[in-house]
Amino acid sequence: DIVMTQTPLSLSVTPGQPASISCKSSQSLLHSDGKTFLFWFLQKPGQSPQLLLYEVSSRFSGVPDRFSGSGSGTDFTLKISRVEAEDVGVYYCMQGIHPTWTFGQGTKVEIK
Amino acid sequence: EVQLVESGGGLVKPGGSLRLSCAASGFTFSNAWMSWVRQVPGKGLEWVGRIKSKTDGGTTDYAAPVKGRFTISRDDSKNTLYLQMNSLKTEDTAVYYCTTDTRRSVIWGQGTMVTVSS
């Protein structure tokens, strides 16, 4: 299975400040069709995960543009340009290139 | 709007069985690949398995820890996904989510809790 490794595992951010989460995969997530199957999710407290980004950097419907994704191959980053109180929760990256989906350990984001 | 509503969770003894359901709406269910993902409370996410659409063969894939014990099926006439869980173990205790399974969206239901305990 592809191993997904996130850093850091926790983050405390002042509202209005940026935040960044790294996700590394043990194998390339680049498909032969040229697309890279890396997703980002946010699980807010007491809720199910919600999709933020797909194919590394495409925002899902309704996701604010303060969320952005970058990276290629095996190294990826989620950035929040200005963290808001509603952004607290656990962020997960997930690879969708291999039939067996695998997730990062999660990064817990808190507000200072 | 895509909606997924799981049901069927509960308390079951080790070695027992349980069937989860996931009612889908807001999209063409028969065309969709669907997955189950589970989460031990307070822990991370673990993919359980998927079923492809019938037009893509309707085949299933499973994670190693559940292969041979869990079976995913679908009833496209009822827009419903199922997860039959047999020979349950204490380590199967988790919230079970059904999700859409496409390259551009993974939408989650609210989850249903399964507790395996004597």
CSV table of C-alpha atoms in Angstrom, one decimal:
chain,number,residue,atom,x,y,z
A,1,ASP,CA,0.0,0.0,0.0
A,2,ILE,CA,1.0,3.6,-0.5
A,3,VAL,CA,2.0,5.3,2.7
A,4,MET,CA,0.9,8.9,3.3
A,5,THR,CA,2.9,10.9,5.8
A,6,GLN,CA,1.6,14.3,7.0
A,7,THR,CA,3.5,17.0,8.9
A,8,PRO,CA,3.0,18.5,11.3
A,9,LEU,CA,0.5,16.4,13.3
A,10,SER,CA,-0.8,19.5,15.1
A,11,LEU,CA,-0.8,23.2,14.4
A,12,SER,CA,-1.9,26.2,16.5
A,13,VAL,CA,-2.6,29.3,14.4
A,14,THR,CA,-3.5,32.9,15.1
A,15,PRO,CA,-6.6,33.9,13.2
A,16,GLY,CA,-5.7,35.8,10.0
A,17,GLN,CA,-2.3,34.1,9.8
A,18,PRO,CA,-1.4,31.5,7.2
A,19,ALA,CA,-1.0,27.8,7.8
A,20,SER,CA,0.6,25.0,5.8
A,21,ILE,CA,0.5,21.2,6.0
A,22,SER,CA,2.8,18.9,4.1
A,23,CYS,CA,1.8,15.4,2.8
A,24,LYS,CA,4.3,13.0,1.3
A,25,SER,CA,3.5,9.7,-0.4
A,26,SER,CA,5.7,6.6,-0.6
A,27,GLN,CA,5.0,6.4,-4.4
A,28,SER,CA,4.2,8.8,-7.1
A,29,LEU,CA,0.6,9.8,-7.4
A,30,LEU,CA,0.9,10.8,-11.1
A,31,HIS,CA,-1.4,8.7,-13.3
A,32,SER,CA,-0.5,7.8,-16.9
A,33,ASP,CA,-3.3,10.2,-18.0
A,34,GLY,CA,-1.4,13.1,-16.5
A,35,LYS,CA,-3.6,13.7,-13.5
A,36,THR,CA,-2.4,13.4,-9.9
A,37,PHE,CA,-4.9,11.8,-7.5
A,38,LEU,CA,-4.3,13.6,-4.3
A,39,PHE,CA,-7.2,14.8,-2.2
A,40,TRP,CA,-7.5,17.0,0.9
A,41,PHE,CA,-10.3,16.7,3.5
A,42,LEU,CA,-11.2,18.6,6.6
A,43,GLN,CA,-13.0,16.9,9.4
A,44,LYS,CA,-14.5,19.5,11.7
A,45,PRO,CA,-15.3,18.5,15.3
A,46,GLY,CA,-18.2,16.1,15.5
A,47,GLN,CA,-18.6,16.0,11.7
A,48,SER,CA,-17.8,13.6,8.9
A,49,PRO,CA,-14.9,14.6,6.6
A,50,GLN,CA,-15.6,17.1,3.8
A,51,LEU,CA,-13.7,17.4,0.6
A,52,LEU,CA,-11.6,20.5,0.1
A,53,LEU,CA,-9.3,19.8,-2.9
A,54,TYR,CA,-9.0,17.1,-5.5
A,55,GLU,CA,-6.3,16.5,-8.1
A,56,VAL,CA,-3.8,18.3,-5.8
A,57,SER,CA,-5.1,21.9,-6.3
A,58,SER,CA,-8.7,21.9,-7.6
A,59,ARG,CA,-11.1,23.3,-5.0
A,60,PHE,CA,-14.3,21.4,-4.6
A,61,SER,CA,-17.6,23.3,-4.9
A,62,GLY,CA,-18.1,25.9,-2.2
A,63,VAL,CA,-14.6,25.7,-0.8
A,64,PRO,CA,-13.2,29.2,0.0
A,65,ASP,CA,-10.3,30.4,-2.1
A,66,ARG,CA,-8.2,30.8,1.0
A,67,PHE,CA,-7.5,27.1,0.6
A,68,SER,CA,-5.0,26.1,-2.0
A,69,GLY,CA,-3.0,23.0,-2.9
A,70,SER,CA,0.3,22.5,-4.6
A,71,GLY,CA,2.9,19.8,-5.3
A,72,SER,CA,3.6,16.9,-7.7
A,73,GLY,CA,4.8,13.4,-7.7
A,74,THR,CA,5.2,12.5,-4.0
A,75,ASP,CA,5.3,15.9,-2.2
A,76,PHE,CA,2.2,18.0,-1.6
A,77,THR,CA,1.2,21.0,0.4
A,78,LEU,CA,-2.1,22.4,1.6
A,79,LYS,CA,-2.1,26.1,2.4
A,80,ILE,CA,-4.6,28.3,4.2
A,81,SER,CA,-3.9,31.9,3.4
A,82,ARG,CA,-5.6,33.4,6.4
A,83,VAL,CA,-7.0,31.0,9.0
A,84,GLU,CA,-10.5,31.6,10.3
A,85,ALA,CA,-12.1,30.1,13.4
A,86,GLU,CA,-14.3,27.8,11.2
A,87,ASP,CA,-11.1,26.1,9.8
A,88,VAL,CA,-10.4,24.2,13.0
A,89,GLY,CA,-10.5,20.5,12.8
A,90,VAL,CA,-8.3,17.6,11.4
A,91,TYR,CA,-7.0,17.8,7.9
A,92,TYR,CA,-6.3,14.6,6.0
A,93,CYS,CA,-4.6,14.0,2.7
A,94,MET,CA,-5.6,10.9,0.7
A,95,GLN,CA,-4.2,9.1,-2.3
A,96,GLY,CA,-6.7,7.9,-4.9
A,97,ILE,CA,-4.3,6.5,-7.6
A,98,HIS,CA,-4.1,3.0,-6.0
A,99,PRO,CA,-7.3,1.0,-5.7
A,100,THR,CA,-6.6,0.8,-1.9
A,101,TRP,CA,-7.1,4.4,-0.7
A,102,THR,CA,-4.8,5.4,2.0
A,103,PHE,CA,-4.9,8.5,4.2
A,104,GLY,CA,-2.3,10.6,6.1
A,105,GLN,CA,-2.4,10.4,9.9
A,106,GLY,CA,-4.2,13.8,10.1
A,107,THR,CA,-3.1,17.2,11.1
A,108,LYS,CA,-5.1,18.9,14.0
A,109,VAL,CA,-5.5,22.6,13.5
A,110,GLU,CA,-6.4,24.8,16.5
A,111,ILE,CA,-6.9,28.5,16.9
A,112,LYS,CA,-4.6,30.3,19.3
B,1,GLU,CA,-27.3,18.1,-3.6
B,2,VAL,CA,-25.6,14.8,-3.0
B,3,GLN,CA,-26.8,13.1,0.2
B,4,LEU,CA,-25.6,9.8,1.8
B,5,VAL,CA,-27.4,8.5,4.9
B,6,GLU,CA,-26.0,5.5,6.6
B,7,SER,CA,-27.9,3.2,9.0
B,8,GLY,CA,-27.7,-0.2,10.6
B,9,GLY,CA,-25.0,0.4,13.2
B,10,GLY,CA,-25.2,-0.9,16.7
B,11,LEU,CA,-23.7,-3.2,19.3
B,12,VAL,CA,-22.8,-6.7,18.3
B,13,LYS,CA,-20.8,-9.5,20.0
B,14,PRO,CA,-17.5,-10.7,18.6
B,15,GLY,CA,-18.2,-13.3,15.9
B,16,GLY,CA,-21.5,-11.7,15.1
B,17,SER,CA,-22.8,-10.1,12.0
B,18,LEU,CA,-24.3,-6.7,11.0
B,19,ARG,CA,-25.5,-5.2,7.8
B,20,LEU,CA,-25.1,-1.5,7.1
B,21,SER,CA,-27.1,0.5,4.6
B,22,CYS,CA,-26.4,3.7,2.8
B,23,ALA,CA,-29.2,5.6,1.1
B,24,ALA,CA,-28.1,7.8,-1.7
B,25,SER,CA,-29.8,10.8,-3.4
B,26,GLY,CA,-28.9,13.8,-5.4
B,27,PHE,CA,-26.9,12.0,-8.1
B,28,THR,CA,-27.2,9.1,-10.5
B,29,PHE,CA,-26.4,6.3,-8.1
B,30,SER,CA,-26.3,3.5,-10.7
B,31,ASN,CA,-23.4,5.2,-12.5
B,32,ALA,CA,-21.4,5.8,-9.3
B,33,TRP,CA,-18.6,3.8,-7.8
B,34,MET,CA,-19.0,3.8,-4.0
B,35,SER,CA,-16.7,3.1,-1.1
B,36,TRP,CA,-16.9,2.4,2.7
B,37,VAL,CA,-14.4,4.1,5.0
B,38,ARG,CA,-14.2,3.6,8.8
B,39,GLN,CA,-12.8,5.6,11.6
B,40,VAL,CA,-12.1,4.4,15.2
B,41,PRO,CA,-13.3,7.3,17.3
B,42,GLY,CA,-10.5,9.8,17.9
B,43,LYS,CA,-8.3,8.0,15.3
B,44,GLY,CA,-7.6,8.2,11.6
B,45,LEU,CA,-9.4,7.1,8.5
B,46,GLU,CA,-9.2,3.6,7.0
B,47,TRP,CA,-10.6,2.6,3.6
B,48,VAL,CA,-12.7,-0.6,3.9
B,49,GLY,CA,-13.7,-1.4,0.3
B,50,ARG,CA,-15.5,-0.3,-2.9
B,51,ILE,CA,-18.0,-1.5,-5.5
B,52,LYS,CA,-17.9,-0.3,-9.0
B,53,SER,CA,-20.9,0.6,-11.1
B,54,LYS,CA,-22.6,-2.3,-13.0
B,55,THR,CA,-21.6,-0.7,-16.2
B,56,ASP,CA,-18.0,-0.9,-15.1
B,57,GLY,CA,-18.4,-4.5,-14.0
B,58,GLY,CA,-19.9,-4.1,-10.5
B,59,THR,CA,-16.8,-5.7,-9.0
B,60,THR,CA,-15.6,-5.2,-5.5
B,61,ASP,CA,-12.2,-4.5,-3.8
B,62,TYR,CA,-11.5,-4.9,-0.1
B,63,ALA,CA,-8.9,-3.8,2.4
B,64,ALA,CA,-6.8,-6.7,3.7
B,65,PRO,CA,-8.2,-6.6,7.3
B,66,VAL,CA,-11.7,-7.2,6.1
B,67,LYS,CA,-11.3,-9.3,3.0
B,68,GLY,CA,-13.2,-12.6,3.3
B,69,ARG,CA,-15.4,-11.2,6.2
B,70,PHE,CA,-17.1,-8.1,4.7
B,71,THR,CA,-19.2,-7.9,1.5
B,72,ILE,CA,-20.2,-4.8,-0.3
B,73,SER,CA,-23.3,-4.9,-2.5
B,74,ARG,CA,-25.7,-2.4,-4.1
B,75,ASP,CA,-29.3,-2.2,-5.1
B,76,ASP,CA,-29.5,0.4,-7.9
B,77,SER,CA,-33.3,0.2,-7.9
B,78,LYS,CA,-33.3,1.4,-4.4
B,79,ASN,CA,-30.3,3.8,-4.6
B,80,THR,CA,-28.8,1.9,-1.7
B,81,LEU,CA,-25.3,0.6,-0.8
B,82,TYR,CA,-24.8,-2.2,1.6
B,83,LEU,CA,-22.0,-3.5,3.8
B,84,GLN,CA,-22.4,-7.0,5.2
B,85,MET,CA,-20.1,-7.6,8.0
B,86,ASN,CA,-19.5,-11.1,9.3
B,87,SER,CA,-17.2,-12.7,11.9
B,88,LEU,CA,-16.9,-9.3,13.5
B,89,LYS,CA,-13.9,-8.6,15.7
B,90,THR,CA,-13.4,-6.0,18.5
B,91,GLU,CA,-11.0,-4.2,16.2
B,92,ASP,CA,-13.8,-3.6,13.7
B,93,THR,CA,-15.3,-1.1,16.2
B,94,ALA,CA,-15.6,2.2,14.4
B,95,VAL,CA,-17.8,4.8,12.7
B,96,TYR,CA,-18.5,3.5,9.2
B,97,TYR,CA,-18.9,6.1,6.4
B,98,CYS,CA,-20.2,5.5,2.9
B,99,THR,CA,-18.6,7.7,0.3
B,100,THR,CA,-18.9,8.5,-3.4
B,101,ASP,CA,-15.8,7.2,-5.2
B,102,THR,CA,-14.9,9.3,-8.2
B,103,ARG,CA,-11.7,10.9,-9.3
B,104,ARG,CA,-13.1,14.4,-8.7
B,105,SER,CA,-15.2,14.0,-5.6
B,106,VAL,CA,-15.4,12.0,-2.5
B,107,ILE,CA,-18.6,12.9,-0.6
B,108,TRP,CA,-19.2,11.4,2.8
B,109,GLY,CA,-22.3,10.4,4.7
B,110,GLN,CA,-22.7,11.2,8.4
B,111,GLY,CA,-21.6,7.8,9.5
B,112,THR,CA,-23.0,5.0,11.6
B,113,MET,CA,-21.3,3.6,14.7
B,114,VAL,CA,-20.5,-0.1,15.0
B,115,THR,CA,-19.4,-1.4,18.4
B,116,VAL,CA,-18.1,-5.0,18.7
B,117,SER,CA,-18.0,-6.0,22.3
B,118,SER,CA,-19.0,-8.9,24.6
